[in-house]
mmCIF file of C-alpha atoms in Angstrom:
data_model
loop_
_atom_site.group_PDB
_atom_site.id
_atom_site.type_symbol
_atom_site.label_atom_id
_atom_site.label_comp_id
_atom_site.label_asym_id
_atom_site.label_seq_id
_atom_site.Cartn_x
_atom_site.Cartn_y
_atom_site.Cartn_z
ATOM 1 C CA UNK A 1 0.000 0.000 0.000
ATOM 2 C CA UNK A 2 2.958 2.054 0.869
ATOM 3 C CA UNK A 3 3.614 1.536 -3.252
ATOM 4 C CA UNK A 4 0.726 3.105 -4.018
ATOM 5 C CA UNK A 5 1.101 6.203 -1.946
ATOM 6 C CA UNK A 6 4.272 7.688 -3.129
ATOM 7 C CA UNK A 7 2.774 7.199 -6.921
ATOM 8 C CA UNK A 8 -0.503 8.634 -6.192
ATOM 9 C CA UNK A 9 1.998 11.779 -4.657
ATOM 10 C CA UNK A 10 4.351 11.732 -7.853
ATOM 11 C CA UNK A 11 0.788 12.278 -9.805
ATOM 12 C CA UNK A 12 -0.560 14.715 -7.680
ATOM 13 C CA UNK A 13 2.819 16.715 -8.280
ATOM 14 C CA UNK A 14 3.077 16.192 -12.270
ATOM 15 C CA UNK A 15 -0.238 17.582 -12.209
ATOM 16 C CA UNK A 16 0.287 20.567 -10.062
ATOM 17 C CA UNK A 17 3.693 21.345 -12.178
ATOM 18 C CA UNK A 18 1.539 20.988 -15.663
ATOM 19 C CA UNK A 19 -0.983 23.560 -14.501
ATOM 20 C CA UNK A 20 1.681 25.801 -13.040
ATOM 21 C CA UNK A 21 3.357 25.599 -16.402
ATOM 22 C CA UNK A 22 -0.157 25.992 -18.277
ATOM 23 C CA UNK A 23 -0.699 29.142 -16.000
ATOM 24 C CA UNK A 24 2.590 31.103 -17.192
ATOM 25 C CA UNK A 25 2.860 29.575 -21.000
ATOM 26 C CA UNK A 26 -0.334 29.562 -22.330
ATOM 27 C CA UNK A 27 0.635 29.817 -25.651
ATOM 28 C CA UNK A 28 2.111 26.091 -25.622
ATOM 29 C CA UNK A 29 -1.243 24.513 -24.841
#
């Protein structure tokens, strides 16, 4: 279970980087 916690965490922070990059380059997406 301990598995599944840190990768649930490294998703929760790929997603929180993605929208912090969406936020300041909006011209990419």
């Amino acid at each position: 279970m301990e598995f599944l916690y840190i990768i649930s965490c490294i998703i929760a922070l790929l997603l929180f980087v993605y929208l912090f990059v969406a936020l300041f380059n909006p011209e990419k997406f």
